[in-house]
Coordinates of C-alpha atoms and ligand atoms in Angstrom, one line a residue:
X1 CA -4.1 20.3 10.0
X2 CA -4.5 17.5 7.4
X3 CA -5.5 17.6 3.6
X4 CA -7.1 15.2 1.5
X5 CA -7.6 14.8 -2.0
X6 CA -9.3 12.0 -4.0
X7 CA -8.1 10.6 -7.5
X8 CA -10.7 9.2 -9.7
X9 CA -10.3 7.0 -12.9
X10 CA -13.7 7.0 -15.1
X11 CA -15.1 9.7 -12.4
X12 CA -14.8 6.7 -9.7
X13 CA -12.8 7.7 -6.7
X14 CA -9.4 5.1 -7.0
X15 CA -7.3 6.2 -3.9
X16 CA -7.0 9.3 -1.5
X17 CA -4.0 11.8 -1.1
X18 CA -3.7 12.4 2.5
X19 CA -1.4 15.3 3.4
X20 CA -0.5 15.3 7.6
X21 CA 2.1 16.9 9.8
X22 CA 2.2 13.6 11.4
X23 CA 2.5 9.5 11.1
X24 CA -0.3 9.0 13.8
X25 CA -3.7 8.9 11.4
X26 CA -1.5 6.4 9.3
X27 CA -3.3 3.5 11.7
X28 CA -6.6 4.9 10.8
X29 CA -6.3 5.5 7.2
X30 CA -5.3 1.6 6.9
X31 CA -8.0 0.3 9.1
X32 CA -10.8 2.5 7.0
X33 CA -9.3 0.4 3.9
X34 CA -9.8 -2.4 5.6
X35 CA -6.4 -3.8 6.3
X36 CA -6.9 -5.2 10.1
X37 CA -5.7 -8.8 10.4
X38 CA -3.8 -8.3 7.0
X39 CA 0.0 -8.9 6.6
X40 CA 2.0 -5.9 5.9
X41 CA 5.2 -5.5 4.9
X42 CA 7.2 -2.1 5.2
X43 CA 9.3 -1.7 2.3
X44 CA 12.1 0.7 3.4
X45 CA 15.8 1.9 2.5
X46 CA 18.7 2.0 4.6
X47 CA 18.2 6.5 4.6
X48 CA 14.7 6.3 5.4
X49 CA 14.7 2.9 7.6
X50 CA 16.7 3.8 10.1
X51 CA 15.2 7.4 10.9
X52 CA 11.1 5.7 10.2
X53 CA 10.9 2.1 10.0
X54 CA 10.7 1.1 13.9
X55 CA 8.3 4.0 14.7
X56 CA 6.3 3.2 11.9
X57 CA 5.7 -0.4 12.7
X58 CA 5.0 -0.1 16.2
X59 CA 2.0 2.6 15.0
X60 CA 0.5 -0.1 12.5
X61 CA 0.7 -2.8 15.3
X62 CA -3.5 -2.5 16.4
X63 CA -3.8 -4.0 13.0
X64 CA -2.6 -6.5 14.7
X65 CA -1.7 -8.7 11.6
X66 CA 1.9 -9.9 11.1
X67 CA 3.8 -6.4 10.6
X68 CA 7.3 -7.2 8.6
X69 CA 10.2 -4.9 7.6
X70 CA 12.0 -5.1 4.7
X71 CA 15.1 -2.9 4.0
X72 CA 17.7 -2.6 0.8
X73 CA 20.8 -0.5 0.4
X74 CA 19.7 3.4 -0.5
X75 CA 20.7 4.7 -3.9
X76 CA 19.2 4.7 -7.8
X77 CA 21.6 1.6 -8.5
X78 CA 19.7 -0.7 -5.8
X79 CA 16.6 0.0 -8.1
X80 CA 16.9 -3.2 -10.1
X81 CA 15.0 -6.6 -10.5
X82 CA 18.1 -8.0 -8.0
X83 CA 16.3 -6.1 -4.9
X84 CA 12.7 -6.9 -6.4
X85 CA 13.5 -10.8 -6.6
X86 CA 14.5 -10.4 -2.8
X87 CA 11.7 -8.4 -1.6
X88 CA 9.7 -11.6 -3.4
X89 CA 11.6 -13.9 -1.6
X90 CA 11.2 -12.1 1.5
X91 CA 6.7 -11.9 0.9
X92 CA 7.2 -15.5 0.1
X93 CA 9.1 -16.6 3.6
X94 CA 6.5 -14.6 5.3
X95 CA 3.8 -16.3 3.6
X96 CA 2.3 -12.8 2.1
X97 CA -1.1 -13.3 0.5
X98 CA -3.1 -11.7 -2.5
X99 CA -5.5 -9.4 0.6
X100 CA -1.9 -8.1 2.3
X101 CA -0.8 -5.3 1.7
X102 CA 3.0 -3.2 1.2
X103 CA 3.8 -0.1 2.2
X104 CA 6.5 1.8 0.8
X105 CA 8.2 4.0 2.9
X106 CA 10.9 6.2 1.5
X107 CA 11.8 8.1 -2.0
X108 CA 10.7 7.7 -5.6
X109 CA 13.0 5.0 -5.6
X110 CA 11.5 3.1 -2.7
X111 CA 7.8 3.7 -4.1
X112 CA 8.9 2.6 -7.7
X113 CA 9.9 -0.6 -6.8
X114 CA 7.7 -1.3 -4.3
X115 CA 4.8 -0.3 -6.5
X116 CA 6.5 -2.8 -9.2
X117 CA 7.0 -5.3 -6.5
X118 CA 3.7 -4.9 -5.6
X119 CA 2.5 -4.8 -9.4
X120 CA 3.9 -8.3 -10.0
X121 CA 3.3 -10.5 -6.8
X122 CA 0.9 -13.0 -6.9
X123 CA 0.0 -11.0 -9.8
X124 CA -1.0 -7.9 -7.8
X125 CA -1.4 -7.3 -4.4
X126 CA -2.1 -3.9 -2.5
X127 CA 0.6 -1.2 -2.2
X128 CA 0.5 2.0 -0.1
X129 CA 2.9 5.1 -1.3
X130 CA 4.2 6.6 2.6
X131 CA 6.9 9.1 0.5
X132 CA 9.3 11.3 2.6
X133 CA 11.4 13.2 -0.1
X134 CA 9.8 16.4 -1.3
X135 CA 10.5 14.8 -5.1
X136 CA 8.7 11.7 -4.2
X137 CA 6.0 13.7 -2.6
X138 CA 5.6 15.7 -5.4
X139 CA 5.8 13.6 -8.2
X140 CA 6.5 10.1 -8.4
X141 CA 4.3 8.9 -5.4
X142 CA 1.0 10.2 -7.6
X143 CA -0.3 7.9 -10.8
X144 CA 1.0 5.1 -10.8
X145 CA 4.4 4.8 -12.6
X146 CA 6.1 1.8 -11.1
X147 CA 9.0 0.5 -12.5
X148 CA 13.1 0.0 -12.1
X149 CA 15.8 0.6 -14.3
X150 CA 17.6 -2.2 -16.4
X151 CA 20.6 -2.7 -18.1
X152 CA 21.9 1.0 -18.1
X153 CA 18.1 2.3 -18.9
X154 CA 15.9 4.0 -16.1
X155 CA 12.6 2.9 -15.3
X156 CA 12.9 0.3 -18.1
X157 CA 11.0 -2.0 -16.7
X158 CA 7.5 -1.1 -15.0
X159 CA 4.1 -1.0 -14.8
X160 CA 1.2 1.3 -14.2
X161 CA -0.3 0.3 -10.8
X162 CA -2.5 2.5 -9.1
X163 CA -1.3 3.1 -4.9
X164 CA -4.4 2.6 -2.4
X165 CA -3.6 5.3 -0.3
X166 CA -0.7 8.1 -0.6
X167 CA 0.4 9.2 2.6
X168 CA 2.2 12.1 3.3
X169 CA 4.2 13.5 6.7
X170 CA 5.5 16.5 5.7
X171 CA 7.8 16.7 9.2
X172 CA 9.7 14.2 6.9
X173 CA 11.0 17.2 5.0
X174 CA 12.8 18.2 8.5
X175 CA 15.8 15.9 8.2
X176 CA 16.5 16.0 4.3
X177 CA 20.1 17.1 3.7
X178 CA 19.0 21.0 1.8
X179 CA 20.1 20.6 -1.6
X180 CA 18.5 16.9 -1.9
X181 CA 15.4 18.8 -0.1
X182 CA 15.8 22.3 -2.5
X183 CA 16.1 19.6 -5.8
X184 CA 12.9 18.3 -5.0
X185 CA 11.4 22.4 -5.9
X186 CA 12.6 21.1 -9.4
X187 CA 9.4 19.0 -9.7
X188 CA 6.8 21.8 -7.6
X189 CA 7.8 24.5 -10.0
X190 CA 7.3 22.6 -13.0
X191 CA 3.8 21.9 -11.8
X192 CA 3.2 25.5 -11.6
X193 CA 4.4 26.5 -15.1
X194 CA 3.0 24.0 -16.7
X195 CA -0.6 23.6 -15.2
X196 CA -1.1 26.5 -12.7
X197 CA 0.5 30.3 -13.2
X198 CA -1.4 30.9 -9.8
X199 CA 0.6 28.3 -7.9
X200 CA 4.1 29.7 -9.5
X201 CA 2.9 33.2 -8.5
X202 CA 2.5 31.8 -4.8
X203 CA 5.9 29.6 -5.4
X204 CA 7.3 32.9 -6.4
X205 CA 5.8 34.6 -3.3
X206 CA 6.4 32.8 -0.3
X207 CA 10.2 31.7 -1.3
X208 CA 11.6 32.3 2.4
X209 CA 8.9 30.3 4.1
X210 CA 8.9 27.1 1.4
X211 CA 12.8 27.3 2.0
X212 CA 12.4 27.5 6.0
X213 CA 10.3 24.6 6.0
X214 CA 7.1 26.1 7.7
X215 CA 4.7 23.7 7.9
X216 CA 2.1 25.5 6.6
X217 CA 3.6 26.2 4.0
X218 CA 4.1 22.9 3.2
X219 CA 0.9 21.6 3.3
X220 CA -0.3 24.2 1.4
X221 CA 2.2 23.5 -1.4
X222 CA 1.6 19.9 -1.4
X223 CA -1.8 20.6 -1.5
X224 CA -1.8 22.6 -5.1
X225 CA 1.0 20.4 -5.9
X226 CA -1.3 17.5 -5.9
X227 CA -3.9 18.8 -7.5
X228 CA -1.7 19.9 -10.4
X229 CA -0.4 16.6 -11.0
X230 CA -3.4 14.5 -9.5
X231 CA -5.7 16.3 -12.4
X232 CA -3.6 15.4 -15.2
X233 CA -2.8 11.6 -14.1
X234 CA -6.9 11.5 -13.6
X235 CA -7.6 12.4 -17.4
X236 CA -4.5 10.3 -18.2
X237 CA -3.2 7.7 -16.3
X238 CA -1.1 5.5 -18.9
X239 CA 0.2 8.6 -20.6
X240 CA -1.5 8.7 -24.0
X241 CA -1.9 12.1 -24.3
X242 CA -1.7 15.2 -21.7
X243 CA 0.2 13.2 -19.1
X244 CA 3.2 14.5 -21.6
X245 CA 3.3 17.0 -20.6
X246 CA 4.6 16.1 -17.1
X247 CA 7.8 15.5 -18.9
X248 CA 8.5 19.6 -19.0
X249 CA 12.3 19.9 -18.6
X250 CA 13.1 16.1 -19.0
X251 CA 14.0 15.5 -22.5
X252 CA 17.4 17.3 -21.8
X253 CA 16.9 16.8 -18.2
X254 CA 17.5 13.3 -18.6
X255 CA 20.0 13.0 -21.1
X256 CA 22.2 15.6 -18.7
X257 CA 21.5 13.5 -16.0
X258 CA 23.0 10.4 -18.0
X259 CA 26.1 12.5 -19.2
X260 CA 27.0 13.7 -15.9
X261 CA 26.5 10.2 -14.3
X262 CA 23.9 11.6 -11.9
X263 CA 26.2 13.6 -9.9
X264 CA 23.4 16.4 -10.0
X265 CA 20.2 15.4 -8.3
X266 CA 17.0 14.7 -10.8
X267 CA 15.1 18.0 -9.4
X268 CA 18.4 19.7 -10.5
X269 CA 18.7 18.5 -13.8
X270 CA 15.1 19.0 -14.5
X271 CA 15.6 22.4 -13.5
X272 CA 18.4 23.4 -16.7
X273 CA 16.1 20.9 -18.3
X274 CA 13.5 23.3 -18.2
X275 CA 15.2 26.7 -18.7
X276 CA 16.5 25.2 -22.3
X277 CA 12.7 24.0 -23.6
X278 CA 12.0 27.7 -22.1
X279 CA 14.5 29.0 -24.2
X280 CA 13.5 26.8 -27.2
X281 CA 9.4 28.2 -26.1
X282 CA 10.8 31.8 -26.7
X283 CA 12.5 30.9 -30.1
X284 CA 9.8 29.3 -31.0
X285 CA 8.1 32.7 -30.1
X286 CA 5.4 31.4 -27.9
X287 CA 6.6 32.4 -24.7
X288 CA 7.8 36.0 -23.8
X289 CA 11.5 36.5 -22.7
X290 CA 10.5 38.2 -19.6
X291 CA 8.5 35.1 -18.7
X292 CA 11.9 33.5 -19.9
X293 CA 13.6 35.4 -17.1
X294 CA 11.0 35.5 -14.7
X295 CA 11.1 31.6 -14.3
X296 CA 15.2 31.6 -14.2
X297 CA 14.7 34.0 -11.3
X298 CA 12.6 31.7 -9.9
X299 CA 14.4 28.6 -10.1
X300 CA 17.5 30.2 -8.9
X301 CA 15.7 31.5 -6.0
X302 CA 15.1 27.8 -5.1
X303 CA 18.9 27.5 -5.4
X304 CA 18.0 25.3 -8.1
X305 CA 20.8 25.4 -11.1
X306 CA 20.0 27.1 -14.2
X307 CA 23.0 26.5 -16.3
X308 CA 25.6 23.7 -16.8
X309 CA 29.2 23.8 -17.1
X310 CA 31.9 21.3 -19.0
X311 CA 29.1 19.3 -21.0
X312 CA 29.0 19.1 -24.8
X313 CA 25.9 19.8 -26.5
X314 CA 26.0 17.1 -29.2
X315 CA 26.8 14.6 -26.6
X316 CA 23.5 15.6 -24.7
X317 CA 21.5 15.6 -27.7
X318 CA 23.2 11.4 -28.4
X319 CA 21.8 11.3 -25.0
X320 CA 18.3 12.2 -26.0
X321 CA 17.8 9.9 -28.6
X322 CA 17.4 6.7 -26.7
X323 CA 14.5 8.4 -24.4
X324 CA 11.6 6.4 -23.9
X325 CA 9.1 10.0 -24.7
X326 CA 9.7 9.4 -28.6
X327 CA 6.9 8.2 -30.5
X328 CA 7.7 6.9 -34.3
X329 CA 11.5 7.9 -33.7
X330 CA 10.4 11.9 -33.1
X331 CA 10.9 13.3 -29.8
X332 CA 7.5 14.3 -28.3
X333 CA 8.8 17.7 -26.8
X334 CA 7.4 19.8 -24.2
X335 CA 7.1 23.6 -24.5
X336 CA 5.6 26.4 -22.7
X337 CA 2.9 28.3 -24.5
X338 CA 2.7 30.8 -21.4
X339 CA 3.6 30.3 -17.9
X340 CA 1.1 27.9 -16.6
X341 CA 0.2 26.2 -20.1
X342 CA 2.2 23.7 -21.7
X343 CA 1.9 22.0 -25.1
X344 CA 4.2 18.8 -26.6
X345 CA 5.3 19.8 -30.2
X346 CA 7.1 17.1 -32.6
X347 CA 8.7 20.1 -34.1
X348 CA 11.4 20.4 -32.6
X349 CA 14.6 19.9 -34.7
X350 CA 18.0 19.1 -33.7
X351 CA 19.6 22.2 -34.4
X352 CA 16.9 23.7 -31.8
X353 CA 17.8 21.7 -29.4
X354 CA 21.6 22.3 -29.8
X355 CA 20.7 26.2 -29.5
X356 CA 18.6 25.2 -26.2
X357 CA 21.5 23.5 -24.9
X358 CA 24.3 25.9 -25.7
X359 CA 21.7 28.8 -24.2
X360 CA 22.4 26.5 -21.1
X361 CA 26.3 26.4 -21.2
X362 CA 26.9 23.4 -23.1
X363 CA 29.5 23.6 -25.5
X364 CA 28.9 23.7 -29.1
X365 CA 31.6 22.8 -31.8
X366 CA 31.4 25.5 -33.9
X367 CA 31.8 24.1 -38.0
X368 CA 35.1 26.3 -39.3
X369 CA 34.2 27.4 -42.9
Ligands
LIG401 N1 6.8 11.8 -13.5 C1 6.0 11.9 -14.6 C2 4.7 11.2 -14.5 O1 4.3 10.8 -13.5 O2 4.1 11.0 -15.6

């Protein structure tokens, strides 16, 4: 059982989403874009590597180019221009040219800086997303964003550089630790409330078998998944307008992530993230409280957090203010008009965000009169 869905820029198709229960069609998805002969380099972590690089290699050998592997140590603080100036080093020493090709096999952190990588050699060369974290799969391997962080910032540095292929093997779920594997529902359910209320309803639905892994399931997720998020990078890519909206739940996501040091996973965060702009939604008075409470149920289901503990609400709001989604110094922030329509709003004040956050758990110094 494979799917397969096609991203277009200007209405002209740009790369395919392949979605497989297996590695083996890999071989033939490369040689249909033309890669026989060509150098390829399999950019990998030391997680992913050591469970994928080997078997992977040996599959692309009837390319029958040079096949090379090159690995860096796993984690979000290895995804700096340090690792991207050796993976240079390494294309150079194995005299990679502008037709060759990378293939980055692993998480979003892999595919970001492989993409940049990719992005930046020889001004550009080919790059293939092969993502094996549910998160990756259902975010950051579609549209584009490539990029590492600098200097205490994440993703500071990038580039928008479109993947020729995204290849997914959802049996790659199987060996993810479960929370790292549950965080990753974080990104799928935003999807649904912000694009599809059909999707969430399934999302909602078939909890037991999303959780259990069924393949079926899987693919069938990854499939609306895609098309959730492939639409909205297809109308627009560099993230002038709708593409906002993806940010649902990262404003405050983000700046809890940073306050907590990342000891919560991204899917996790984006998760409380979510039920505060919710919250703020319902203030607002655009979306109902049961819908309020119908998404909590859902997230928690997922076994996804919906409330903090120990973190201040004004030092979360600091946090906010260096994010990269303000435009002219105001926050573009995302709210939910109903369950499967989102909208950004610039009016969203401090003090709302502070009631958001304290909905959550964060502690609020209360002014004594
Ligand atoms: N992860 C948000 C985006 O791709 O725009």
């Amino acid at each position: 059982m494979a799917e397969r869905i096609t991203i277009h820029k200007e209405k002209k198709p740009i790369y395919d989403i392949v979605i497989q229960n297996q590695f083996a069609p890999l071989l033939q998805e490369m040689e249909r874009l033309g890669y026989q002969g060509r150098r390829v380099c399999i950019v990998t972590d030391s997680n992913t590597g050591d469970h994928y690089a080997e078997v992977v290699k040996e599959l692309l050998r009837p390319l029958s180019g040079v096949t090379v592997v090159f690995t860096f140590p796993a984690g979000e603080e290895h995804k700096n221009l340090d690792v991207v100036r050796q993976l240079y080093t390494f294309l150079i020493e194995y005299k990679f040219e502008r037709q060759d090709v990378l293939v980055a096999l692993g998480g979003g952190v892999v595919g970001d800086l492989t993409g940049f990588a990719a992005a930046t050699y020889l001004r550009g060369i080919d790059f293939i997303q092969v993502p094996t974290t549910l998160l990756s799969q259902a975010d950051s391997s579609i549209g584009g964003k490539t990029g590492v962080d600098f200097d205490g910032y994440k993703n500071m540095v990038g580039a928008f550089c479109m993947p020729k292929l995204v290849y997914m093997n959802m049996h790659t779920l199987d060996t993810l630790d479960r929370r790292i594997y549950l965080s990753g529902m974080g990104e799928v359910i935003k999807h649904g409330l912000i694009r599809n209320k059909d999707f969430y309803g399934w999302l909602k639905e078939n909890g037991e078998a999303v959780k259990g892994r069924s393949v079926d399931a899987l693919i069938h997720m990854a499939m609306e998944n895609c098309h959730c998020k492939g639409d909205i990078v297809e109308e627009d890519p560099t993230e002038k307008g709708v593409r906002a909206l993806l940010n649902f739940g990262h404003t405050l996501g983000h700046a809890i992530e940073k306050q907590i040091h990342f000891s919560m996973y991204h899917g996790e965060c984006v998760s409380v993230g979510m039920v505060a702009a919710a919250y703020i939604s319902w203030k607002k008075g655009t979306l109902s409280k049961e819908e309020l409470d119908d998404m909590e149920q859902v997230l928690s289901m997922y076994e996804l957090p919906v409330r903090v503990s120990g973190l201040d609400a004004d030092a979360v709001l600091n946090a906010t203010k260096s994010d990269k989604k303000m435009r002219g110094g105001k926050i573009r922030f995302i709210l939910l008009s109903s369950i499967g329509e989102a909208y950004i709003s610039s009016e969203v004040s401090d003090e709302e965000m502070l009631q958001g956050l304290e909905y959550i758990g964060c502690v609020r110094e209360k002014n004594e009169e």
